[in-house]
Coordinates of N, CA and C in Angstrom, one line a residue:
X1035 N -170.1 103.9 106.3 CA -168.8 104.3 106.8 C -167.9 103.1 106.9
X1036 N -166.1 103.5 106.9 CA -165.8 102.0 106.6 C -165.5 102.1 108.3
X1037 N -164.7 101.0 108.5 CA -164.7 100.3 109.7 C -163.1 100.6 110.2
X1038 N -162.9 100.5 111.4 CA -161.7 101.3 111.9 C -160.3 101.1 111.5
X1039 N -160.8 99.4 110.8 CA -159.4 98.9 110.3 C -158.9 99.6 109.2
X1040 N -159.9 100.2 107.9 CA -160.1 100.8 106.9 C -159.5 102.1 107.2
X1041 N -160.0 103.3 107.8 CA -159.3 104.3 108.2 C -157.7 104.1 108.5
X1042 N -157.6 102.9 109.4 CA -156.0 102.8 110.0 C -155.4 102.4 108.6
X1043 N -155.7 101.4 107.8 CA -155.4 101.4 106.5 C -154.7 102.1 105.6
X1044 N -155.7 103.7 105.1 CA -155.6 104.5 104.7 C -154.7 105.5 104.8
X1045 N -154.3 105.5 105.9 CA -153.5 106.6 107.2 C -152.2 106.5 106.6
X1046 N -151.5 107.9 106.7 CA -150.4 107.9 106.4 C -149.3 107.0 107.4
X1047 N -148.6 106.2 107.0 CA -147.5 105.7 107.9 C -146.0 106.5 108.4
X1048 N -145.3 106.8 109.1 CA -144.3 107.9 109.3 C -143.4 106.7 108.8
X1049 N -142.1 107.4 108.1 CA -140.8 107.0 107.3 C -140.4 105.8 108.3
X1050 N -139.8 106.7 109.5 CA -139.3 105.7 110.2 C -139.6 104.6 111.0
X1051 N -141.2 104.1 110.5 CA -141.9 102.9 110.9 C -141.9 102.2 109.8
X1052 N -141.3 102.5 109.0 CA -141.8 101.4 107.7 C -140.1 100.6 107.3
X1053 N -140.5 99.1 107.4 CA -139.4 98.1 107.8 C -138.7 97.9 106.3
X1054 N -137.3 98.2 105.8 CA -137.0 98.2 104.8 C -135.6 96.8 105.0
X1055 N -136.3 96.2 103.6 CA -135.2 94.7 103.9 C -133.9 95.0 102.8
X1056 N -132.6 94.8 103.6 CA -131.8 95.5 102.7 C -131.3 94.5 101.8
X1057 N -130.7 94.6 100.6 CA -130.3 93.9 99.6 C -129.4 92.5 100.1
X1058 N -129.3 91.6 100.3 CA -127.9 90.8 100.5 C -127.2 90.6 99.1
X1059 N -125.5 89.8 99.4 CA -125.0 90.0 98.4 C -125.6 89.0 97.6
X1060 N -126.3 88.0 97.8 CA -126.6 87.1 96.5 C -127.9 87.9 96.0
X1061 N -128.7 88.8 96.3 CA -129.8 89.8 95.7 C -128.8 90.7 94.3
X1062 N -127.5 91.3 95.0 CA -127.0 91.7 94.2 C -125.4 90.9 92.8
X1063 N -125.7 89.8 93.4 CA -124.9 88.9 92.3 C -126.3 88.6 91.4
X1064 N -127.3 88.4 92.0 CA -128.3 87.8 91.0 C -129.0 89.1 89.6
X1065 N -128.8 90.1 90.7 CA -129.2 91.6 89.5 C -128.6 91.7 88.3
X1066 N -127.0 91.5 88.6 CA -125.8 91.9 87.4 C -126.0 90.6 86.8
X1067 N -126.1 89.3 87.0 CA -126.4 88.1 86.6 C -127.3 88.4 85.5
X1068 N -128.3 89.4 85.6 CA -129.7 89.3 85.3 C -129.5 90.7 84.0
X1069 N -128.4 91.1 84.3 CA -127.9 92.9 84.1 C -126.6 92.9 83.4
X1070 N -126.3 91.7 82.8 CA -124.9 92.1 82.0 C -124.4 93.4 81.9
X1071 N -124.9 93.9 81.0 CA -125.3 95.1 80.6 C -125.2 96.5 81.3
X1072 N -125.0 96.1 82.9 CA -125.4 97.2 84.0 C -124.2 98.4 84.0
X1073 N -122.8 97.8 83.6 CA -121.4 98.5 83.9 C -121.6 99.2 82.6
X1074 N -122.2 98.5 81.8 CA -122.0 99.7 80.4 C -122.8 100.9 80.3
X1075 N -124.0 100.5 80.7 CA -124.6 101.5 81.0 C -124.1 102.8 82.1
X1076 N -123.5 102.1 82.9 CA -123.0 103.0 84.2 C -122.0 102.7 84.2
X1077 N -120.8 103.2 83.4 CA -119.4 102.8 83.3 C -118.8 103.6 84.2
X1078 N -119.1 104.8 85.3 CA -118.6 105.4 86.0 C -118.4 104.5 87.1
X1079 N -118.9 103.8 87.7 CA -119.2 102.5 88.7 C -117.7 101.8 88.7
X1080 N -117.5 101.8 87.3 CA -115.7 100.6 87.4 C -115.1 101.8 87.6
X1081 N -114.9 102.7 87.7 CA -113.7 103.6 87.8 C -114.0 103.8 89.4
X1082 N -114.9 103.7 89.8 CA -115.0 104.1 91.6 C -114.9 102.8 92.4
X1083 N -114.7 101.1 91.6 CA -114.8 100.3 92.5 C -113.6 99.9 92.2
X1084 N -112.9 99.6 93.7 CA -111.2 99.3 93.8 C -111.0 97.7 94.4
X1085 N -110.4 97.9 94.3 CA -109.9 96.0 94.6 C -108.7 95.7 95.2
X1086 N -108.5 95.4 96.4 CA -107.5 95.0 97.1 C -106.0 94.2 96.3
X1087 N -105.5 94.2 96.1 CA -104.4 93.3 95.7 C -103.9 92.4 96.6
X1088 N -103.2 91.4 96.5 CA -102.7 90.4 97.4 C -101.6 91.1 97.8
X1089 N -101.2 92.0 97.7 CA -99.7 92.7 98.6 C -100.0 94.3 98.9
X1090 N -101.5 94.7 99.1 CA -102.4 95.3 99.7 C -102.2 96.5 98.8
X1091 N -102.3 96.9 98.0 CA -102.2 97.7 97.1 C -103.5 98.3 96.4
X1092 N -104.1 98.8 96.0 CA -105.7 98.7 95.5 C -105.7 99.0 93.6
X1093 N -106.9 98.5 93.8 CA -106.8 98.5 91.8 C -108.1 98.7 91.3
X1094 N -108.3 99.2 90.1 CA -109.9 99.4 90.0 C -110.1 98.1 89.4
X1095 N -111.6 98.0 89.2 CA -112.6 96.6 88.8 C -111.4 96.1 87.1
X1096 N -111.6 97.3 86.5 CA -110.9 97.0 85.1 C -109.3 96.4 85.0
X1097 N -108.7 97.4 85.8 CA -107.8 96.6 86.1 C -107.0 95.6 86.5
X1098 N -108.3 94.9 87.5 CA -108.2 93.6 87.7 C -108.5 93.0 86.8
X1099 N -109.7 92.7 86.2 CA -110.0 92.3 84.7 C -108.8 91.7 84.1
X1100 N -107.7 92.8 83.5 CA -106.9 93.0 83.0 C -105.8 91.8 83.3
X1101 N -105.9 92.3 84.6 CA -104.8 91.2 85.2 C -105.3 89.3 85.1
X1102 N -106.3 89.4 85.3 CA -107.3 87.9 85.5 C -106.7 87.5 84.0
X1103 N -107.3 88.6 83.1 CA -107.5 88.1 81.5 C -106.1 87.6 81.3
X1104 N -104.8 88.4 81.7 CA -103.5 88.3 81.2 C -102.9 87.0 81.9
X1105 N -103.0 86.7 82.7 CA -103.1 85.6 83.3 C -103.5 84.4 83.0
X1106 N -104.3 84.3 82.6 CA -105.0 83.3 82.2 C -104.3 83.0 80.7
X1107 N -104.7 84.3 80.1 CA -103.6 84.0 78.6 C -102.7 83.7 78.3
X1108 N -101.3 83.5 79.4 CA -100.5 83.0 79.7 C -100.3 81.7 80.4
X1109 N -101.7 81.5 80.9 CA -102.0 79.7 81.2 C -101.9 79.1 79.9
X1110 N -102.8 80.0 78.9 CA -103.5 79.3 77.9 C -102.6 79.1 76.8
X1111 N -101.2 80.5 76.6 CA -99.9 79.9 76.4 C -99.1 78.8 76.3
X1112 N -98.8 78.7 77.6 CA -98.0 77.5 77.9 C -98.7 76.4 77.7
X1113 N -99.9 76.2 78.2 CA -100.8 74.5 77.5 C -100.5 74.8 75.9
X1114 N -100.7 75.3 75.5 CA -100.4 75.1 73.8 C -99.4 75.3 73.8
X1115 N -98.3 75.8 74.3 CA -96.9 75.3 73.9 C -96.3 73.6 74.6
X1116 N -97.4 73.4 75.6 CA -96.6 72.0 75.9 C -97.3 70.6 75.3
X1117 N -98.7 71.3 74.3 CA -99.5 70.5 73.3 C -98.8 70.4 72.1
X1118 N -98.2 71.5 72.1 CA -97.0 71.6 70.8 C -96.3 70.6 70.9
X1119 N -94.9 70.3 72.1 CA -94.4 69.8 71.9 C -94.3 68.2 72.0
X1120 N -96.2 67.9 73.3 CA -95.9 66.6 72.6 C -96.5 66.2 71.4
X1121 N -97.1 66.8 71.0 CA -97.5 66.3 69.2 C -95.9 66.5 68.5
X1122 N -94.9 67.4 68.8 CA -93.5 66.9 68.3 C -93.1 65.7 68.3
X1123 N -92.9 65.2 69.9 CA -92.3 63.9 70.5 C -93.1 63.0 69.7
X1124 N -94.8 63.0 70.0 CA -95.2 61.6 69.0 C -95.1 61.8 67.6
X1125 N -94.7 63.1 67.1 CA -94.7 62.5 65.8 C -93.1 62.2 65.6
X1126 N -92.3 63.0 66.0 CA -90.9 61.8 66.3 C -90.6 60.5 66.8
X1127 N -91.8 60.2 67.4 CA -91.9 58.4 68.0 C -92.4 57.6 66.4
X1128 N -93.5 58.4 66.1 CA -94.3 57.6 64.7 C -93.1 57.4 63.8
X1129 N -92.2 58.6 63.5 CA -91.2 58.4 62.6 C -90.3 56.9 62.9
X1130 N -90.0 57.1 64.3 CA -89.0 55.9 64.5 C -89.2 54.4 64.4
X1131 N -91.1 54.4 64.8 CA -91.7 53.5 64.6 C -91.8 52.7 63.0
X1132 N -92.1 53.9 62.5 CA -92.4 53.5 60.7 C -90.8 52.7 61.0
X1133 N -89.7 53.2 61.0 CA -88.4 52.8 60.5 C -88.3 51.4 61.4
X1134 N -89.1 51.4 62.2 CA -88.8 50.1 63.1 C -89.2 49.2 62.3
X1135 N -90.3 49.2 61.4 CA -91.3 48.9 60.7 C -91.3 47.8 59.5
X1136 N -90.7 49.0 58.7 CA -89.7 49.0 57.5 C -88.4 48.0 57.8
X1137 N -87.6 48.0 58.8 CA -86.8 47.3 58.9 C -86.6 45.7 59.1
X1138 N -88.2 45.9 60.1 CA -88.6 44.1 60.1 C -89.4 43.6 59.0
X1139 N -89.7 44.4 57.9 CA -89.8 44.1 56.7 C -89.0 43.0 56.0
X1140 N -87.7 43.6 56.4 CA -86.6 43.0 55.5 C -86.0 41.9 56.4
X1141 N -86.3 41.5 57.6 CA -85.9 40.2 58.2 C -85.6 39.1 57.4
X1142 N -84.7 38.7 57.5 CA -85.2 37.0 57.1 C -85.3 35.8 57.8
X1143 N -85.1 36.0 59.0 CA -85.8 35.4 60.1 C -86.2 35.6 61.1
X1144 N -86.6 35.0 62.2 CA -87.0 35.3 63.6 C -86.3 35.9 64.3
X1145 N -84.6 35.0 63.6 CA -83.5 35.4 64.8 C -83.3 36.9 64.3
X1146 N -83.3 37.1 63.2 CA -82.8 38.3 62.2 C -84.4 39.7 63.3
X1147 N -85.5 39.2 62.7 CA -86.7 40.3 63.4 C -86.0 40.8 64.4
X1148 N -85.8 39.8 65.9 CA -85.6 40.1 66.9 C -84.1 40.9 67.2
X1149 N -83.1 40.9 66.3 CA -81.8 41.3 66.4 C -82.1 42.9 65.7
X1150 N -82.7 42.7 64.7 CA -83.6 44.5 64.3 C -84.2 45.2 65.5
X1151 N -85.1 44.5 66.4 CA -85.4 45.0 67.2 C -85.0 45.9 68.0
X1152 N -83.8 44.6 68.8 CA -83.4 44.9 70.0 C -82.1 46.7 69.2
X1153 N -81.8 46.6 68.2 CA -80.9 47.5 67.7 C -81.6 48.7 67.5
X1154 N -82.9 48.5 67.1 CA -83.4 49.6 66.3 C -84.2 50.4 68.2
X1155 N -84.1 49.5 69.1 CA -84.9 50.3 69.9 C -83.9 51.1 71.0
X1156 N -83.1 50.1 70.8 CA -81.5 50.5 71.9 C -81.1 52.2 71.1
X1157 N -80.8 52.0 69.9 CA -80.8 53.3 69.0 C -81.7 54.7 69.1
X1158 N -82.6 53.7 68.3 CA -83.8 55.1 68.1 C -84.2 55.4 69.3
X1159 N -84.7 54.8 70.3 CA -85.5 54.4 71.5 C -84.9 55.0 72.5
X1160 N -83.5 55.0 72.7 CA -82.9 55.3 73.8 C -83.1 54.5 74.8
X1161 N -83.3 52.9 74.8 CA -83.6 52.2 76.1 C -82.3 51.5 76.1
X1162 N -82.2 51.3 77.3 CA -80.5 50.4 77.9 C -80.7 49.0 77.9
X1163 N -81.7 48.3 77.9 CA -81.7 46.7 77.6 C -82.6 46.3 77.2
X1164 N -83.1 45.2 76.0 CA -84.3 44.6 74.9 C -84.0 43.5 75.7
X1165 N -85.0 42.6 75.7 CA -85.4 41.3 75.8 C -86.8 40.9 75.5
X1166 N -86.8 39.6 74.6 CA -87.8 39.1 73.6 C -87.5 38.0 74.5
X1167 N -89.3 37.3 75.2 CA -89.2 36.3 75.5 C -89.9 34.9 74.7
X1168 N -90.4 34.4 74.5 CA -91.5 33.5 73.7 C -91.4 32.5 74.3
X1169 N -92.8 32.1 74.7 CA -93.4 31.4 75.4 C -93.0 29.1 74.2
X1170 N -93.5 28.4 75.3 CA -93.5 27.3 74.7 C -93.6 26.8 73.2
X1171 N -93.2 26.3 72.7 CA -93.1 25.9 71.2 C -92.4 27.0 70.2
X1172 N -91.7 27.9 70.8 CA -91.6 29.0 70.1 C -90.1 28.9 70.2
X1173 N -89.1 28.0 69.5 CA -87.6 28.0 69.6 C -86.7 29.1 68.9
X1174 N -86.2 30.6 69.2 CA -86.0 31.1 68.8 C -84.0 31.2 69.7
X1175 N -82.9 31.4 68.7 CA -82.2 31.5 69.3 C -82.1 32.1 70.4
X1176 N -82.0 34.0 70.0 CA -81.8 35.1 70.2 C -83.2 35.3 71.7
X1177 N -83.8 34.3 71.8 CA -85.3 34.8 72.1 C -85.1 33.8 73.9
X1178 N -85.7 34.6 75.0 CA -85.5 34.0 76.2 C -86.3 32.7 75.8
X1179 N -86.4 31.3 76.7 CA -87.7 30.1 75.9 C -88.6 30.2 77.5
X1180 N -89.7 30.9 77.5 CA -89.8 30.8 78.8 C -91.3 29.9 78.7
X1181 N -91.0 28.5 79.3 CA -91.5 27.3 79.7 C -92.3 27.6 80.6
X1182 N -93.4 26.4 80.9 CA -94.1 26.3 81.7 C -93.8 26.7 83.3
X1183 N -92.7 26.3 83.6 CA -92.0 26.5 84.9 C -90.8 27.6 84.9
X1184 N -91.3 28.7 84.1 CA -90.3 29.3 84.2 C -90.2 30.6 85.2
X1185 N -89.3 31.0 86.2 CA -89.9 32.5 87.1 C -91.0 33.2 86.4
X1186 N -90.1 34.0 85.7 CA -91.1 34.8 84.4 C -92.7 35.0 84.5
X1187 N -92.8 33.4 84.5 CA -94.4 33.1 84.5 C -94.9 33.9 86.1
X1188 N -94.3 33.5 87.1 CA -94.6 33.9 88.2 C -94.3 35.5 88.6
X1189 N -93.4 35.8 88.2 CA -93.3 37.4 88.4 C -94.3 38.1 87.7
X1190 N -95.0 37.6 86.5 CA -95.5 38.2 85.3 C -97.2 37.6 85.1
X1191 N -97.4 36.9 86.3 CA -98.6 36.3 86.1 C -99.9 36.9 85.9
X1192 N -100.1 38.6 86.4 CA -100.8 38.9 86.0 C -101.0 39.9 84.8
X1193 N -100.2 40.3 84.1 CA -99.7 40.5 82.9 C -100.2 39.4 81.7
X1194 N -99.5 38.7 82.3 CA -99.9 36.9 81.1 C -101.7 36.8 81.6
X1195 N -102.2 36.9 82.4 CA -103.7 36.6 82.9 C -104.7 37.9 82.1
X1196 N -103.9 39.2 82.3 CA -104.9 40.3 82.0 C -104.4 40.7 80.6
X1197 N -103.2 40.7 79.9 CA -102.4 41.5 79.0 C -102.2 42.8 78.9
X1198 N -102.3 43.4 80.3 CA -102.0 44.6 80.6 C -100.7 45.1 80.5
X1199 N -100.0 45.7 80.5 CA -98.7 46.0 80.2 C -97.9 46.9 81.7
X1200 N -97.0 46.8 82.0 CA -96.6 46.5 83.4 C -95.2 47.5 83.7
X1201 N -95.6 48.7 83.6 CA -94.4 49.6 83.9 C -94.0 50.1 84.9
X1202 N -92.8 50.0 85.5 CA -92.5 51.2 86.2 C -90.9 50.5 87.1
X1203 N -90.5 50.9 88.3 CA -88.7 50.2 88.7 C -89.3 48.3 89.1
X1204 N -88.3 47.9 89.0 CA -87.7 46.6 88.8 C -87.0 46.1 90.2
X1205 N -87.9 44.9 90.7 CA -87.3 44.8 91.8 C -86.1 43.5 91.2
X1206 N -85.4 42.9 92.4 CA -83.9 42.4 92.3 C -84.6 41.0 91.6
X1207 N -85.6 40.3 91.6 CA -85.9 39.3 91.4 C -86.6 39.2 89.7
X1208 N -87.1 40.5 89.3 CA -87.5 40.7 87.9 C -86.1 41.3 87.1
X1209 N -85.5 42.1 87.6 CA -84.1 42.6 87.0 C -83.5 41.2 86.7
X1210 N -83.3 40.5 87.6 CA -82.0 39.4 87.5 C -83.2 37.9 86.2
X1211 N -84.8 37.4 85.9 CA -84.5 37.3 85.1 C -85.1 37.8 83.8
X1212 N -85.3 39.1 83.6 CA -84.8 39.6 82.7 C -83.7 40.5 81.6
X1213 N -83.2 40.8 83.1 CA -82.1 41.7 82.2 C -80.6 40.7 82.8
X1214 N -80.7 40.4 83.5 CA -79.0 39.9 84.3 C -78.7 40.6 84.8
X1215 N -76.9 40.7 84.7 CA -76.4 41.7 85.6 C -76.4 42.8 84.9
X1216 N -77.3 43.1 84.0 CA -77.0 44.4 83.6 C -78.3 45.6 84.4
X1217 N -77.9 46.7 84.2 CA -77.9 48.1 85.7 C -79.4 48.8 84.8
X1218 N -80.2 47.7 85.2 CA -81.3 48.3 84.6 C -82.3 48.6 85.8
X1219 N -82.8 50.1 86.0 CA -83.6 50.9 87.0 C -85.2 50.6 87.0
X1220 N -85.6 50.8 85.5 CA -87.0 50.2 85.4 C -87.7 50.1 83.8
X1221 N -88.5 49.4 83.9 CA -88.7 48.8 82.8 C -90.5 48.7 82.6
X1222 N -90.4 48.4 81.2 CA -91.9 48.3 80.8 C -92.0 46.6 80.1
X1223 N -92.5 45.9 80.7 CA -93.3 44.6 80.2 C -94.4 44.7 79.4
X1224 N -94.3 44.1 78.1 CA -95.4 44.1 77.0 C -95.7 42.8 76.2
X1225 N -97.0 42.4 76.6 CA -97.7 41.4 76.2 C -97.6 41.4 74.7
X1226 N -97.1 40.3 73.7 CA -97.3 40.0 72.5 C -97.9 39.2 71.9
X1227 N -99.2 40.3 71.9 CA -100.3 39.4 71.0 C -100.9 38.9 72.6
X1228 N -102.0 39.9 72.5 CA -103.3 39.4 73.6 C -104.3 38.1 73.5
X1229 N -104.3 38.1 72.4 CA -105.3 36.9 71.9 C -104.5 35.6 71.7
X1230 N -103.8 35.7 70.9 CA -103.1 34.2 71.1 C -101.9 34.7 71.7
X1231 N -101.4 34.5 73.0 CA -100.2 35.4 73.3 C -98.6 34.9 72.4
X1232 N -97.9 35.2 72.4 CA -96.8 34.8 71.4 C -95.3 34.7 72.7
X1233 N -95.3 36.0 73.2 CA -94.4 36.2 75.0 C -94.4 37.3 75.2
X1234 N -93.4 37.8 75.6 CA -93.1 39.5 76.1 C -91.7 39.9 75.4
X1235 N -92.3 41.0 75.5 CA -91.2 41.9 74.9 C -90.9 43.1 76.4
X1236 N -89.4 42.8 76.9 CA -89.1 43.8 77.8 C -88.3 44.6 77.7
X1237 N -88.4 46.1 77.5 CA -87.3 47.1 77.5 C -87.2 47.4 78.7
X1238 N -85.8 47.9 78.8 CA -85.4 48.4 80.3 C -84.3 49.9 80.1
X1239 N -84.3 50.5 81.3 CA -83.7 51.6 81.4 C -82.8 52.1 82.4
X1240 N -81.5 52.6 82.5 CA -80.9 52.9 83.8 C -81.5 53.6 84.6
X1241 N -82.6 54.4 84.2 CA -82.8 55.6 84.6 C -84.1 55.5 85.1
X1242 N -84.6 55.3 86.6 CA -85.5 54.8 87.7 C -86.7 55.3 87.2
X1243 N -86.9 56.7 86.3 CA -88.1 57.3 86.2 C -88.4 57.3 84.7
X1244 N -87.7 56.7 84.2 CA -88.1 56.3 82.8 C -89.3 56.0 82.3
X1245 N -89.4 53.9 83.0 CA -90.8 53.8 83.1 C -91.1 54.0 84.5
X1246 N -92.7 54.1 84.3 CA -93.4 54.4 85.2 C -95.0 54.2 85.4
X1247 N -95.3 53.4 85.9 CA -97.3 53.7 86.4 C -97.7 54.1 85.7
X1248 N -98.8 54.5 85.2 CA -99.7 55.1 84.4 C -99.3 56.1 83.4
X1249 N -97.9 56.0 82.7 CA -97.5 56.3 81.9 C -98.2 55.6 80.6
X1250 N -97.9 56.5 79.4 CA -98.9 56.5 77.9 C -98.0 55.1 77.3
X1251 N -98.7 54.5 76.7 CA -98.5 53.3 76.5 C -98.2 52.6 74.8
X1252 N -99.3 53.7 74.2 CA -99.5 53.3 72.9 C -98.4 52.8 71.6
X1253 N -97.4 53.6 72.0 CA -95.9 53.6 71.5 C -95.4 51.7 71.6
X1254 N -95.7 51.4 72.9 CA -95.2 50.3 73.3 C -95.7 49.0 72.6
X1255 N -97.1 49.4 72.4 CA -98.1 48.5 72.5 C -98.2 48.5 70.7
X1256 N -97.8 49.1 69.4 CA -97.3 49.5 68.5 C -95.8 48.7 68.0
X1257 N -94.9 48.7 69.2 CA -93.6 48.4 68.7 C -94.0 46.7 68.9
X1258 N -94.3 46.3 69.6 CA -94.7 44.9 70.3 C -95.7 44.6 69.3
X1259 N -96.7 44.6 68.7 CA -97.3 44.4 67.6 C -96.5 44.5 66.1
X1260 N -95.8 45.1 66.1 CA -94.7 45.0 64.7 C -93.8 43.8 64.9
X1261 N -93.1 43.8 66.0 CA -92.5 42.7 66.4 C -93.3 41.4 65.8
X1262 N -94.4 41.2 67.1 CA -95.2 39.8 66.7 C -95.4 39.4 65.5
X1263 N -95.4 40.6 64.4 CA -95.9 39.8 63.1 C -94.5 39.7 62.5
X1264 N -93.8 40.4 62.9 CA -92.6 40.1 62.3 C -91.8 38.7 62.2
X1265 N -92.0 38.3 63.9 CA -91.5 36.9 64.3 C -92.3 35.9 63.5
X1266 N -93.6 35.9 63.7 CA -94.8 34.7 62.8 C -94.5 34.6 61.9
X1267 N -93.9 35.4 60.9 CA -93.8 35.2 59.7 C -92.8 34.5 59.2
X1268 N -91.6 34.1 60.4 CA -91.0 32.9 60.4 C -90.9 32.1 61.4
X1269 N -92.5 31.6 61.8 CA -92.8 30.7 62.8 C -93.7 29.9 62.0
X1270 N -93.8 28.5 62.0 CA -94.4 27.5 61.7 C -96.2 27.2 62.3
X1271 N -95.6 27.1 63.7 CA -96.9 27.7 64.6 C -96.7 28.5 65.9
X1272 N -97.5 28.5 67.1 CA -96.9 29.1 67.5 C -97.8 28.6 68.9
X1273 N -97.5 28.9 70.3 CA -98.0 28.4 71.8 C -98.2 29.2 72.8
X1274 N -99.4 28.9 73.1 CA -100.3 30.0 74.0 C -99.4 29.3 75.6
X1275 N -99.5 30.6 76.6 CA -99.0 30.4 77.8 C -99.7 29.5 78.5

């Protein structure tokens, strides 16, 4: 015979002694997780589950859906319309560039490069003031001569030290010597020629938000490279800062 635990074993249990653990919601995120497939099968389910709206309204599952999807397609819209247009702008920059290009082509001097320059960027560029400086040994009319003792060196020292390029407003002491008295708001500083440096090339702008901080650079750093070779090509040698 078995033993009394065995009988109690066997024995029927009544319903309402028997401990039932109820689903939580991550039991039931993990089912449909597991259940793609669940709403197709039982498509009656989206038509009986409703959904609050943010201005208290109710909506079924689908028609939220609906709304999420359209939404988003309209995010995904406007990114490709504002991918659009700057692939416009740089390839309108590349155009103006090539012609910057082409033009210092035809230099026939240093003074001649730099007077292309400063015209072709005031123009095409839309900037309100050019200045081309060149460091020691580098006697250029048109061109600032900025010497061992020159501010320049000190306002710009770490520019000349890293060849980083240095955008954004202009305090009273970098305005006055680069641009003068003219009503320039802010400006981008660009190292020419990081390796053997050659000087800077500074555009400036009335307009405070022009440049700026971590603005895209490559444009800059492109125009300042056409320049440098343009100038070398009628320079003898040339002097590191």
């Amino acid at each position: 015979m078995g033993s009394t635990d065995d009988k109690l074993g066997l024995a029927a249990v009544p319903p309402e002694e028997v401990a039932v653990q109820a689903a939580t919601e991550e039991d039931v995120i993990a089912f449909i997780e597991q259940r793609p497939e669940f709403f197709a099968e039982h498509p009656q389910l989206l038509e009986e589950i409703e959904l609050a709206h943010a201005a208290g309204s109710a909506a079924s599952l689908i028609e939220r859906q609906v709304a999420v999807l359209r939404q988003r397609n309209e995010q995904l819209r406007e990114r490709m319309h504002q991918l659009a247009e700057v692939a416009r702008q740089n390839e309108r920059r590349m155009r103006k560039a090539n012609e910057l290009a082409v033009a210092l082509l035809g230099a026939a001097s240093a003074e001649d490069a730099i007077a292309i320059a400063q015209a072709q960027l005031t123009r095409a560029f839309a900037v309100d003031a050019v200045l081309v400086g060149l460091y020691d040994g580098n006697a250029v009319s048109n061109a600032m001569h900025i010497d061992h003792d020159h501010p320049v060196r000190g306002l710009y020292a770490d520019l000349i030290r890293t060849g980083l390029i240095e955008c954004g407003p202009l305090g009273d002491a970098a305005r006055a010597q680069l641009f003068g008295e003219q009503a320039v708001a802010s400006a981008a500083v660009v190292p020419m020629d990081r390796v053997n440096p050659l000087g800077l090339l500074a555009v400036g702008s009335d307009d405070p938000g022009r440049f700026r901080p971590g603005m895209g650079t490559l444009f800059l750093d492109l125009i300042a490279d056409l320049l440098t070779a343009a100038i070398r090509r009628h320079l003898d040698d040339f002097a590191a800062p």
